[in-house]
Amino acid sequence: MASDDSTFDIIITGAGLSGINAAYLLQSELPNHSFIILESRDHIGGTWAFWKYPGIRSDSAMALFGFPWYPWTKDINMADAHLIKKYMEDAAASQGIDKKIRFNHRVTSESWSSEEQRWTLHVDVTSGDGTVLEKKIFKTPWLVNATGYYSYEKPRSTVIPGIERFQGEVVHPQFWNDEVQYDNKRILIIGSGATAITLLPALAKTAKHVTMLQRSPSYVYSLPARDELQPFMERFMPIQWAGKINWCIRMVAETLFVQLLLNFPNWGRKLVVDEMRRQLPKGFDVDKHFNPRYKPFEQRVCLCPQGDFFKALCGPNASVVTDHIETVTEDGILLKSGETLEADMIITATGLYMVLLNKIDVFVDDVRINDTIGQRYMWNGVMLEGIPNTGVITGYVAATWTPGASTRTRQFIKVIKHAEKTGATIATPYIDEAERARLPKKPCIPNSSTYITEVRDRLPLVANVGPWRNGKNWLEDTIRLWFGWVTTGMRFTSWNRAKSD
């Protein structure tokens, strides 16, 4: 196996939730393989070390959002970002994964050579302020990209007419820092997704008034603030057992909940809307502000702990307005209805800039493939058609992220194991032209949120047949992992054959 300081059997990019989890699975299932994690920043955490806006937290229950191999032992159900970051650090240290991370190593390009049978990674070693101190080259036959599917540097671009005239402060949540002061201010949040739902109750604690301005309503569902089951079970059994049982119970409950809402949307709409109505003040116009046009999980259902979002709306200094923007003025926003909303601060919570392999140029035999990702099919949610020996790890959109990332990482490990068992050195998802012409072209993320639909040309395709799919839930993916043929839709090539080809 590889052993020098620049060549490894497997390289992971990104030390966020998916990267740390992938590292654990790799060293558990492929213990004789060398690997490292290349992380562009100087700490573990990914998303949970990046976002700084008030109230930033998980929007899933931590029993599922955390790692199955390192149970979340706090009774907090939806944890703040700093707690998630600390949990990830502790989890990585518990398995020695923290020793395998190269911090301040920013991958700028990944280049596959069929002649060499491996990837070459060009890496900038940077200082804390981003200054490039050194350039390095790493090589590996197998690559795991765990950098997520949105840009840290670039927010979603959205046109807000007249925003340049506003005399107050305009803040994007993605670039929030400690210098942003919001106490006793009139704040307008533009947006109605998970970020806006999190921001409103957090800001309302000290702001003069907070208004969430939305073009259309979202579904918002409350989860308990505390996980009572895990601490209860820990009284009678070891933490690891309690964690695994709690994980299984919550996995079954989430899968049933999501599938019921997807398969019985009218019932699901009534269930969620009635629950929102129960938590809002009497006489609140629920049909206008919280009765979406779309079905549950056609866009993400927003979650809040113990109804904190609804409790804020029951108070005197928080409100929601459903309307369209005519223009931003010097001191607020004029709506299409003619109403004016005055503000000292505008927060543009309008979505993410979605992109795979962010800021990494990827080449396959000297051909750049970044601009063709939207034309390639996804193989079992983890590999891309025509790109050898690399997994792209993402989680679920309509359910908790981590179980999806886990099953897809395991699927990639299954590919590595089969390749090594059969003596192959290259594994490439492959579709012949006749089959490709017959396959449906569907988006890998069917979510109808604007920030997703507008970038579908940058995200892979699926056909929802055979291996050309991006699983929607853990049960479906696990069945495919256990019983699916790893050779279907995959071309395994030995070194000698590749040379002759």
Short mmCIF file of C-alpha atoms in Angstrom, two decimals:
data_model
loop_
_atom_site.label_atom_id
_atom_site.label_comp_id
_atom_site.label_asym_id
_atom_site.label_seq_id
_atom_site.Cartn_x
_atom_site.Cartn_y
_atom_site.Cartn_z
CA MET A 1 0.00 0.00 0.00
CA ALA A 2 1.04 3.61 -0.54
CA SER A 3 3.23 5.03 2.19
CA ASP A 4 5.13 8.18 1.14
CA ASP A 5 4.03 11.65 2.20
CA SER A 6 2.31 12.58 -1.06
CA THR A 7 0.86 9.30 -2.30
CA PHE A 8 -2.07 7.58 -0.57
CA ASP A 9 -4.47 4.78 -1.36
CA ILE A 10 -7.43 7.10 -0.83
CA ILE A 11 -7.71 10.88 -0.47
CA ILE A 12 -10.75 12.65 1.00
CA THR A 13 -11.37 16.33 0.29
CA GLY A 14 -13.22 18.18 3.06
CA ALA A 15 -13.26 17.71 6.84
CA GLY A 16 -16.94 18.42 7.34
CA LEU A 17 -19.62 15.99 8.43
CA SER A 18 -19.39 13.89 5.25
CA GLY A 19 -15.59 13.86 5.20
CA ILE A 20 -15.17 12.78 8.83
CA ASN A 21 -17.83 10.11 8.40
CA ALA A 22 -16.19 8.86 5.20
CA ALA A 23 -12.84 8.64 6.99
CA TYR A 24 -14.34 6.46 9.72
CA LEU A 25 -16.02 4.13 7.22
CA LEU A 26 -12.87 3.84 5.12
CA GLN A 27 -10.60 2.95 8.02
CA SER A 28 -13.21 0.53 9.38
CA GLU A 29 -13.90 -1.33 6.13
CA LEU A 30 -10.52 -0.88 4.41
CA PRO A 31 -8.14 -0.97 7.38
CA ASN A 32 -5.02 -1.70 5.32
CA HIS A 33 -5.42 1.35 3.11
CA SER A 34 -3.63 4.63 3.73
CA PHE A 35 -5.67 7.83 3.51
CA ILE A 36 -5.65 11.51 4.38
CA ILE A 37 -8.20 14.31 4.46
CA LEU A 38 -7.33 17.58 2.74
CA GLU A 39 -9.15 20.50 4.37
CA SER A 40 -8.92 24.03 2.97
CA ARG A 41 -9.47 25.76 6.31
CA ASP A 42 -7.66 25.43 9.64
CA HIS A 43 -10.33 23.47 11.50
CA ILE A 44 -12.86 20.66 11.37
CA GLY A 45 -16.51 21.48 10.92
CA GLY A 46 -17.50 22.28 7.34
CA THR A 47 -20.86 24.05 7.33
CA TRP A 48 -20.99 24.15 11.13
CA ALA A 49 -17.72 26.04 11.41
CA PHE A 50 -18.56 28.39 8.54
CA TRP A 51 -21.98 29.92 9.18
CA LYS A 52 -22.13 32.49 12.00
CA TYR A 53 -25.61 33.99 11.87
CA PRO A 54 -27.66 34.09 15.10
CA GLY A 55 -29.38 30.84 15.99
CA ILE A 56 -27.51 28.70 13.44
CA ARG A 57 -28.35 25.07 14.32
CA SER A 58 -29.13 21.70 12.84
CA ASP A 59 -32.53 21.36 11.21
CA SER A 60 -32.66 17.63 11.94
CA ALA A 61 -32.68 15.62 15.15
CA MET A 62 -29.08 15.11 16.27
CA ALA A 63 -29.63 11.40 16.98
CA LEU A 64 -29.79 10.98 13.18
CA PHE A 65 -27.73 13.96 12.08
CA GLY A 66 -24.75 12.77 14.12
CA PHE A 67 -22.61 9.72 13.43
CA PRO A 68 -24.02 6.24 14.20
CA TRP A 69 -20.53 5.23 15.38
CA TYR A 70 -20.27 8.12 17.86
CA PRO A 71 -23.66 8.64 19.54
CA TRP A 72 -24.85 12.15 20.31
CA THR A 73 -25.23 12.02 24.09
CA LYS A 74 -26.63 15.48 24.87
CA ASP A 75 -30.38 15.74 25.30
CA ILE A 76 -30.54 18.72 22.90
CA ASN A 77 -32.50 17.59 19.87
CA MET A 78 -31.52 20.34 17.39
CA ALA A 79 -28.08 21.58 18.37
CA ASP A 80 -26.40 24.94 17.83
CA ALA A 81 -23.52 25.06 15.35
CA HIS A 82 -20.76 25.37 17.97
CA LEU A 83 -22.01 22.20 19.69
CA ILE A 84 -22.05 20.31 16.40
CA LYS A 85 -18.51 21.45 15.62
CA LYS A 86 -17.27 20.33 19.06
CA TYR A 87 -19.06 17.00 18.60
CA MET A 88 -17.34 16.47 15.24
CA GLU A 89 -13.95 17.29 16.75
CA ASP A 90 -14.51 14.81 19.59
CA ALA A 91 -15.74 12.14 17.17
CA ALA A 92 -12.70 12.54 14.91
CA ALA A 93 -10.31 12.45 17.89
CA SER A 94 -11.95 9.31 19.29
CA GLN A 95 -10.96 7.37 16.16
CA GLY A 96 -7.62 9.05 15.44
CA ILE A 97 -9.09 10.67 12.34
CA ASP A 98 -7.91 14.12 13.45
CA LYS A 99 -4.32 12.91 12.94
CA LYS A 100 -5.10 12.20 9.27
CA ILE A 101 -6.22 15.75 8.40
CA ARG A 102 -3.99 18.20 6.54
CA PHE A 103 -5.39 21.62 7.40
CA ASN A 104 -4.97 24.72 5.22
CA HIS A 105 -4.61 22.44 2.18
CA ARG A 106 -6.87 23.82 -0.54
CA VAL A 107 -7.33 21.55 -3.54
CA THR A 108 -7.32 23.61 -6.74
CA SER A 109 -7.44 20.82 -9.33
CA GLU A 110 -7.95 17.07 -9.62
CA SER A 111 -6.65 15.33 -12.73
CA TRP A 112 -7.20 11.67 -13.62
CA SER A 113 -4.68 9.89 -15.84
CA SER A 114 -5.67 6.56 -17.34
CA GLU A 115 -2.00 6.03 -18.18
CA GLU A 116 -0.98 6.41 -14.52
CA GLN A 117 -4.18 4.82 -13.17
CA ARG A 118 -4.55 7.55 -10.56
CA TRP A 119 -5.59 11.05 -9.64
CA THR A 120 -3.15 13.93 -9.27
CA LEU A 121 -4.26 16.69 -6.92
CA HIS A 122 -2.74 20.17 -7.05
CA VAL A 123 -2.96 21.75 -3.61
CA ASP A 124 -2.27 25.23 -2.24
CA VAL A 125 -0.96 25.26 1.31
CA THR A 126 -2.19 28.52 2.81
CA SER A 127 -1.80 30.65 5.91
CA GLY A 128 -4.70 31.67 8.12
CA ASP A 129 -5.44 34.70 5.92
CA GLY A 130 -5.47 32.65 2.72
CA THR A 131 -1.97 33.55 1.52
CA VAL A 132 -0.46 30.71 -0.50
CA LEU A 133 2.70 29.53 1.25
CA GLU A 134 3.47 26.46 -0.81
CA LYS A 135 2.15 24.35 -3.66
CA LYS A 136 2.00 20.58 -3.31
CA ILE A 137 1.05 17.60 -5.43
CA PHE A 138 -0.72 14.51 -4.05
CA LYS A 139 -1.50 11.30 -5.90
CA THR A 140 -4.06 8.59 -5.27
CA PRO A 141 -5.93 5.87 -7.18
CA TRP A 142 -9.18 6.56 -5.29
CA LEU A 143 -10.70 9.94 -4.50
CA VAL A 144 -13.59 10.90 -2.20
CA ASN A 145 -14.97 14.40 -2.75
CA ALA A 146 -16.82 15.42 0.42
CA THR A 147 -16.99 19.18 -0.10
CA GLY A 148 -20.79 19.41 -0.28
CA TYR A 149 -22.89 21.02 -3.00
CA TYR A 150 -22.78 24.75 -2.35
CA SER A 151 -20.14 27.46 -2.56
CA TYR A 152 -18.73 28.95 0.63
CA GLU A 153 -17.31 31.94 -1.23
CA LYS A 154 -20.21 32.80 -3.51
CA PRO A 155 -23.83 33.28 -2.40
CA ARG A 156 -26.78 32.79 -4.70
CA SER A 157 -27.17 35.84 -6.89
CA THR A 158 -30.65 37.30 -6.69
CA VAL A 159 -32.00 40.54 -8.14
CA ILE A 160 -33.66 42.75 -5.53
CA PRO A 161 -34.77 45.94 -7.29
CA GLY A 162 -33.45 49.13 -5.71
CA ILE A 163 -31.32 47.40 -3.09
CA GLU A 164 -28.46 49.78 -3.84
CA ARG A 165 -30.60 52.70 -2.59
CA PHE A 166 -31.07 51.29 0.89
CA GLN A 167 -29.39 53.51 3.50
CA GLY A 168 -29.32 50.87 6.22
CA GLU A 169 -27.21 47.71 6.42
CA VAL A 170 -27.63 44.79 3.98
CA VAL A 171 -26.37 41.46 5.32
CA HIS A 172 -26.19 38.05 3.68
CA PRO A 173 -26.35 35.25 6.29
CA GLN A 174 -23.49 33.47 4.55
CA PHE A 175 -21.11 36.30 5.48
CA TRP A 176 -22.40 37.14 8.94
CA ASN A 177 -19.71 38.09 11.43
CA ASP A 178 -19.37 39.48 14.96
CA GLU A 179 -19.43 43.06 13.67
CA VAL A 180 -23.09 42.81 12.66
CA GLN A 181 -25.20 44.53 15.33
CA TYR A 182 -28.95 43.99 15.32
CA ASP A 183 -30.11 44.93 18.83
CA ASN A 184 -33.06 47.35 18.86
CA LYS A 185 -33.19 47.51 15.06
CA ARG A 186 -36.06 47.06 12.62
CA ILE A 187 -35.05 44.05 10.54
CA LEU A 188 -36.45 42.65 7.29
CA ILE A 189 -35.55 39.07 6.41
CA ILE A 190 -36.10 38.33 2.73
CA GLY A 191 -36.77 34.61 2.35
CA SER A 192 -38.75 31.79 3.94
CA GLY A 193 -36.40 28.82 3.97
CA ALA A 194 -34.52 27.13 6.81
CA THR A 195 -32.20 30.11 7.35
CA ALA A 196 -35.06 32.59 7.69
CA ILE A 197 -37.00 30.26 9.98
CA THR A 198 -33.91 30.00 12.21
CA LEU A 199 -33.05 33.70 12.14
CA LEU A 200 -36.45 35.14 13.05
CA PRO A 201 -36.78 33.78 16.62
CA ALA A 202 -33.09 34.40 17.35
CA LEU A 203 -33.20 38.05 16.23
CA ALA A 204 -36.57 38.73 17.84
CA LYS A 205 -35.03 38.31 21.29
CA THR A 206 -33.30 41.70 21.10
CA ALA A 207 -34.37 43.41 17.87
CA LYS A 208 -36.97 46.17 17.84
CA HIS A 209 -38.98 44.27 15.25
CA VAL A 210 -38.31 41.41 12.82
CA THR A 211 -40.36 40.86 9.66
CA MET A 212 -39.95 37.81 7.45
CA LEU A 213 -40.90 38.85 3.92
CA GLN A 214 -41.73 35.86 1.71
CA ARG A 215 -42.98 35.53 -1.85
CA SER A 216 -44.68 32.25 -0.98
CA PRO A 217 -45.24 30.24 2.22
CA SER A 218 -43.22 27.32 3.55
CA TYR A 219 -44.13 24.31 5.64
CA VAL A 220 -42.72 24.61 9.17
CA TYR A 221 -42.90 21.69 11.57
CA SER A 222 -41.91 21.58 15.23
CA LEU A 223 -39.67 18.97 16.81
CA PRO A 224 -39.17 18.53 20.55
CA ALA A 225 -36.29 20.63 21.86
CA ARG A 226 -35.05 17.74 23.99
CA ASP A 227 -34.31 14.10 23.19
CA GLU A 228 -35.79 12.28 26.18
CA LEU A 229 -35.30 8.76 24.79
CA GLN A 230 -31.49 8.64 24.68
CA PRO A 231 -30.91 9.70 28.32
CA PHE A 232 -33.64 7.32 29.46
CA MET A 233 -32.07 4.33 27.72
CA GLU A 234 -28.61 5.23 29.02
CA ARG A 235 -29.88 4.44 32.54
CA PHE A 236 -30.22 0.77 31.60
CA MET A 237 -27.57 0.08 28.94
CA PRO A 238 -24.21 1.26 27.57
CA ILE A 239 -24.17 4.54 25.63
CA GLN A 240 -23.28 2.77 22.36
CA TRP A 241 -26.29 0.46 22.63
CA ALA A 242 -28.60 3.33 23.56
CA GLY A 243 -27.27 5.37 20.65
CA LYS A 244 -27.82 2.60 18.12
CA ILE A 245 -31.35 1.85 19.34
CA ASN A 246 -32.23 5.54 19.38
CA TRP A 247 -30.81 5.89 15.85
CA CYS A 248 -32.92 2.98 14.58
CA ILE A 249 -36.12 4.27 16.18
CA ARG A 250 -35.64 7.75 14.76
CA MET A 251 -34.64 6.42 11.35
CA VAL A 252 -37.85 4.39 11.11
CA ALA A 253 -39.94 7.32 12.37
CA GLU A 254 -38.39 9.79 9.90
CA THR A 255 -38.67 7.42 6.94
CA LEU A 256 -42.34 6.73 7.70
CA PHE A 257 -43.09 10.43 8.21
CA VAL A 258 -41.44 11.48 4.94
CA GLN A 259 -42.97 8.64 2.92
CA LEU A 260 -46.46 9.25 4.31
CA LEU A 261 -46.27 12.92 3.38
CA LEU A 262 -44.89 12.11 -0.07
CA ASN A 263 -47.44 9.38 -0.85
CA PHE A 264 -50.46 11.04 0.77
CA PRO A 265 -49.79 14.73 0.09
CA ASN A 266 -53.30 15.98 0.81
CA TRP A 267 -53.30 14.31 4.21
CA GLY A 268 -49.74 15.52 4.78
CA ARG A 269 -50.65 19.11 3.93
CA LYS A 270 -53.57 19.03 6.36
CA LEU A 271 -51.44 17.49 9.10
CA VAL A 272 -48.68 20.11 8.88
CA VAL A 273 -50.94 23.11 8.26
CA ASP A 274 -53.25 22.17 11.13
CA GLU A 275 -50.22 21.85 13.41
CA MET A 276 -48.98 25.29 12.35
CA ARG A 277 -52.47 26.74 12.89
CA ARG A 278 -52.52 25.33 16.41
CA GLN A 279 -49.30 27.15 17.33
CA LEU A 280 -50.13 30.52 15.79
CA PRO A 281 -52.25 33.27 17.40
CA LYS A 282 -56.01 32.99 17.06
CA GLY A 283 -57.16 34.75 13.91
CA PHE A 284 -53.74 34.52 12.21
CA ASP A 285 -54.15 34.27 8.43
CA VAL A 286 -52.66 30.78 8.04
CA ASP A 287 -54.06 30.27 4.53
CA LYS A 288 -52.16 33.31 3.28
CA HIS A 289 -48.87 32.92 5.14
CA PHE A 290 -48.51 29.17 5.84
CA ASN A 291 -50.40 27.19 3.22
CA PRO A 292 -47.88 26.54 0.41
CA ARG A 293 -48.91 25.97 -3.19
CA TYR A 294 -46.63 22.91 -3.41
CA LYS A 295 -46.97 19.52 -1.72
CA PRO A 296 -44.93 18.61 1.37
CA PHE A 297 -41.31 17.76 0.52
CA GLU A 298 -41.57 19.11 -3.03
CA GLN A 299 -39.52 21.71 -1.23
CA ARG A 300 -37.83 21.11 2.08
CA VAL A 301 -40.05 21.09 5.17
CA CYS A 302 -38.47 23.52 7.64
CA LEU A 303 -38.07 22.30 11.20
CA CYS A 304 -37.91 24.33 14.42
CA PRO A 305 -37.25 23.24 18.02
CA GLN A 306 -40.23 23.35 20.38
CA GLY A 307 -42.07 25.74 18.07
CA ASP A 308 -39.64 28.63 18.71
CA PHE A 309 -40.51 30.16 15.33
CA PHE A 310 -44.25 30.20 16.12
CA LYS A 311 -43.64 31.46 19.65
CA ALA A 312 -41.77 34.43 18.20
CA LEU A 313 -44.69 35.20 15.88
CA CYS A 314 -46.99 35.18 18.90
CA GLY A 315 -44.91 37.98 20.43
CA PRO A 316 -45.19 41.72 19.76
CA ASN A 317 -42.01 42.22 17.73
CA ALA A 318 -42.10 39.54 15.00
CA SER A 319 -44.31 39.19 11.93
CA VAL A 320 -44.52 37.57 8.53
CA VAL A 321 -45.58 39.29 5.30
CA THR A 322 -46.41 37.44 2.08
CA ASP A 323 -45.99 39.74 -0.91
CA HIS A 324 -43.66 40.66 -3.76
CA ILE A 325 -41.09 43.44 -3.76
CA GLU A 326 -41.79 46.45 -5.95
CA THR A 327 -38.56 48.18 -4.98
CA VAL A 328 -36.24 48.81 -2.09
CA THR A 329 -36.29 52.40 -0.88
CA GLU A 330 -33.85 54.42 1.22
CA ASP A 331 -35.48 53.27 4.45
CA GLY A 332 -37.28 50.01 3.66
CA ILE A 333 -39.18 48.06 1.01
CA LEU A 334 -42.19 49.04 -1.09
CA LEU A 335 -44.34 45.99 -1.87
CA LYS A 336 -46.45 45.25 -4.95
CA SER A 337 -49.54 45.65 -2.77
CA GLY A 338 -48.53 49.24 -2.02
CA GLU A 339 -47.58 48.52 1.60
CA THR A 340 -44.25 49.89 2.85
CA LEU A 341 -42.05 48.02 5.32
CA GLU A 342 -39.57 50.24 7.13
CA ALA A 343 -36.21 48.80 8.16
CA ASP A 344 -32.77 49.57 9.54
CA MET A 345 -31.36 46.27 8.27
CA ILE A 346 -32.19 43.91 5.39
CA ILE A 347 -31.08 40.27 5.55
CA THR A 348 -31.05 38.47 2.20
CA ALA A 349 -31.75 34.84 3.12
CA THR A 350 -32.44 33.91 -0.48
CA GLY A 351 -30.70 30.55 -0.87
CA LEU A 352 -27.36 28.94 -1.67
CA TYR A 353 -25.20 28.96 -4.78
CA MET A 354 -25.38 25.28 -5.66
CA VAL A 355 -22.33 23.72 -7.29
CA LEU A 356 -20.54 20.38 -7.04
CA LEU A 357 -16.75 20.30 -6.62
CA ASN A 358 -16.64 23.95 -5.63
CA LYS A 359 -13.62 25.83 -7.01
CA ILE A 360 -11.89 22.58 -7.98
CA ASP A 361 -11.04 22.11 -11.66
CA VAL A 362 -11.52 18.44 -12.53
CA PHE A 363 -9.89 16.80 -15.54
CA VAL A 364 -10.19 13.28 -16.95
CA ASP A 365 -7.30 12.54 -19.31
CA ASP A 366 -6.72 16.29 -19.80
CA VAL A 367 -10.38 17.05 -20.59
CA ARG A 368 -12.03 19.46 -18.12
CA ILE A 369 -15.35 18.02 -16.97
CA ASN A 370 -16.79 20.71 -14.64
CA ASP A 371 -19.01 22.19 -17.33
CA THR A 372 -20.42 18.80 -18.33
CA ILE A 373 -21.53 17.58 -14.88
CA GLY A 374 -25.11 18.55 -15.73
CA GLN A 375 -25.01 16.17 -18.71
CA ARG A 376 -23.76 13.15 -16.75
CA TYR A 377 -25.86 10.55 -14.96
CA MET A 378 -25.33 9.76 -11.30
CA TRP A 379 -24.57 6.16 -10.38
CA ASN A 380 -26.27 5.06 -7.13
CA GLY A 381 -26.04 8.56 -5.71
CA VAL A 382 -22.26 8.57 -5.41
CA MET A 383 -20.36 8.36 -8.73
CA LEU A 384 -20.71 10.29 -11.98
CA GLU A 385 -20.90 8.77 -15.44
CA GLY A 386 -17.53 8.75 -17.18
CA ILE A 387 -15.49 9.83 -14.15
CA PRO A 388 -13.25 7.02 -12.85
CA ASN A 389 -12.43 6.07 -9.26
CA THR A 390 -14.09 8.98 -7.51
CA GLY A 391 -17.07 9.36 -5.20
CA VAL A 392 -19.00 12.59 -4.68
CA ILE A 393 -20.55 12.40 -1.22
CA THR A 394 -23.82 14.18 -0.53
CA GLY A 395 -26.69 13.46 1.83
CA TYR A 396 -30.45 13.69 1.59
CA VAL A 397 -32.39 16.85 0.84
CA ALA A 398 -35.86 15.71 1.97
CA ALA A 399 -34.53 13.85 5.02
CA THR A 400 -31.60 13.95 7.44
CA TRP A 401 -28.27 14.45 5.63
CA THR A 402 -25.96 11.99 7.37
CA PRO A 403 -27.70 8.63 6.72
CA GLY A 404 -27.61 9.44 3.00
CA ALA A 405 -23.93 10.38 3.11
CA SER A 406 -23.21 7.11 4.95
CA THR A 407 -24.96 4.77 2.51
CA ARG A 408 -23.37 6.49 -0.47
CA THR A 409 -19.91 6.28 1.05
CA ARG A 410 -20.50 2.57 1.70
CA GLN A 411 -21.58 2.16 -1.92
CA PHE A 412 -18.28 3.67 -3.05
CA ILE A 413 -16.34 1.40 -0.69
CA LYS A 414 -18.19 -1.54 -2.25
CA VAL A 415 -16.84 -0.43 -5.64
CA ILE A 416 -13.27 -0.26 -4.29
CA LYS A 417 -13.56 -3.73 -2.72
CA HIS A 418 -14.89 -5.28 -5.93
CA ALA A 419 -12.16 -3.64 -8.01
CA GLU A 420 -9.43 -4.96 -5.75
CA LYS A 421 -11.00 -8.43 -5.52
CA THR A 422 -11.08 -8.75 -9.30
CA GLY A 423 -7.73 -7.08 -9.95
CA ALA A 424 -9.25 -4.03 -11.61
CA THR A 425 -7.58 -0.65 -11.27
CA ILE A 426 -10.27 1.52 -12.85
CA ALA A 427 -13.99 1.67 -12.03
CA THR A 428 -16.01 3.99 -14.24
CA PRO A 429 -19.81 4.39 -14.40
CA TYR A 430 -20.67 3.68 -18.01
CA ILE A 431 -23.75 3.87 -20.26
CA ASP A 432 -23.64 2.75 -23.89
CA GLU A 433 -25.10 5.19 -26.38
CA ALA A 434 -28.21 3.11 -27.19
CA GLU A 435 -29.17 2.82 -23.53
CA ARG A 436 -28.38 6.45 -22.89
CA ALA A 437 -30.75 7.52 -25.65
CA ARG A 438 -33.58 5.62 -23.92
CA LEU A 439 -32.95 6.85 -20.38
CA PRO A 440 -35.18 9.59 -18.96
CA LYS A 441 -33.37 12.80 -18.02
CA LYS A 442 -34.48 13.81 -14.54
CA PRO A 443 -32.87 16.14 -12.01
CA CYS A 444 -30.86 14.43 -9.27
CA ILE A 445 -32.56 16.75 -6.76
CA PRO A 446 -36.27 17.00 -7.71
CA ASN A 447 -36.84 19.73 -5.10
CA SER A 448 -38.72 22.70 -6.64
CA SER A 449 -36.99 25.43 -4.60
CA THR A 450 -35.84 28.25 -6.88
CA TYR A 451 -32.20 28.08 -5.82
CA ILE A 452 -32.16 24.43 -6.93
CA THR A 453 -34.25 24.59 -10.12
CA GLU A 454 -32.19 27.46 -11.52
CA VAL A 455 -28.93 25.43 -11.36
CA ARG A 456 -30.08 22.08 -12.70
CA ASP A 457 -27.68 22.44 -15.62
CA ARG A 458 -24.84 22.25 -13.04
CA LEU A 459 -26.14 19.17 -11.21
CA PRO A 460 -26.10 15.55 -12.46
CA LEU A 461 -28.97 13.69 -14.10
CA VAL A 462 -30.82 10.62 -12.89
CA ALA A 463 -33.15 8.23 -14.69
CA ASN A 464 -34.67 6.58 -11.58
CA VAL A 465 -34.09 3.18 -13.17
CA GLY A 466 -31.30 0.71 -12.55
CA PRO A 467 -28.28 2.26 -10.84
CA TRP A 468 -28.91 5.67 -12.41
CA ARG A 469 -30.63 7.19 -9.43
CA ASN A 470 -30.08 9.34 -6.37
CA GLY A 471 -31.89 7.57 -3.51
CA LYS A 472 -34.46 9.53 -1.52
CA ASN A 473 -34.35 7.61 1.75
CA TRP A 474 -32.08 5.41 3.83
CA LEU A 475 -34.15 2.21 3.44
CA GLU A 476 -34.15 2.42 -0.35
CA ASP A 477 -30.41 3.12 -0.48
CA THR A 478 -29.58 0.37 2.02
CA ILE A 479 -31.52 -2.27 0.08
CA ARG A 480 -29.67 -1.23 -3.08
CA LEU A 481 -26.36 -1.32 -1.19
CA TRP A 482 -26.94 -4.82 0.19
CA PHE A 483 -28.60 -6.47 -2.79
CA GLY A 484 -27.63 -4.40 -5.84
CA TRP A 485 -25.00 -5.56 -8.32
CA VAL A 486 -21.96 -3.34 -8.18
CA THR A 487 -21.14 -4.31 -11.77
CA THR A 488 -24.40 -2.96 -13.21
CA GLY A 489 -23.66 0.29 -15.02
CA MET A 490 -19.99 0.08 -14.00
CA ARG A 491 -17.01 -0.73 -16.18
CA PHE A 492 -14.15 -2.34 -14.24
CA THR A 493 -10.83 -2.32 -16.09
CA SER A 494 -7.57 -4.02 -15.20
CA TRP A 495 -4.23 -2.27 -15.64
CA ASN A 496 -3.11 -4.46 -18.54
CA ARG A 497 -6.41 -4.06 -20.37
CA ALA A 498 -6.33 -0.30 -19.87
CA LYS A 499 -2.83 -0.22 -21.41
CA SER A 500 -3.96 -2.21 -24.41
CA ASP A 501 -7.08 -0.05 -24.85
#
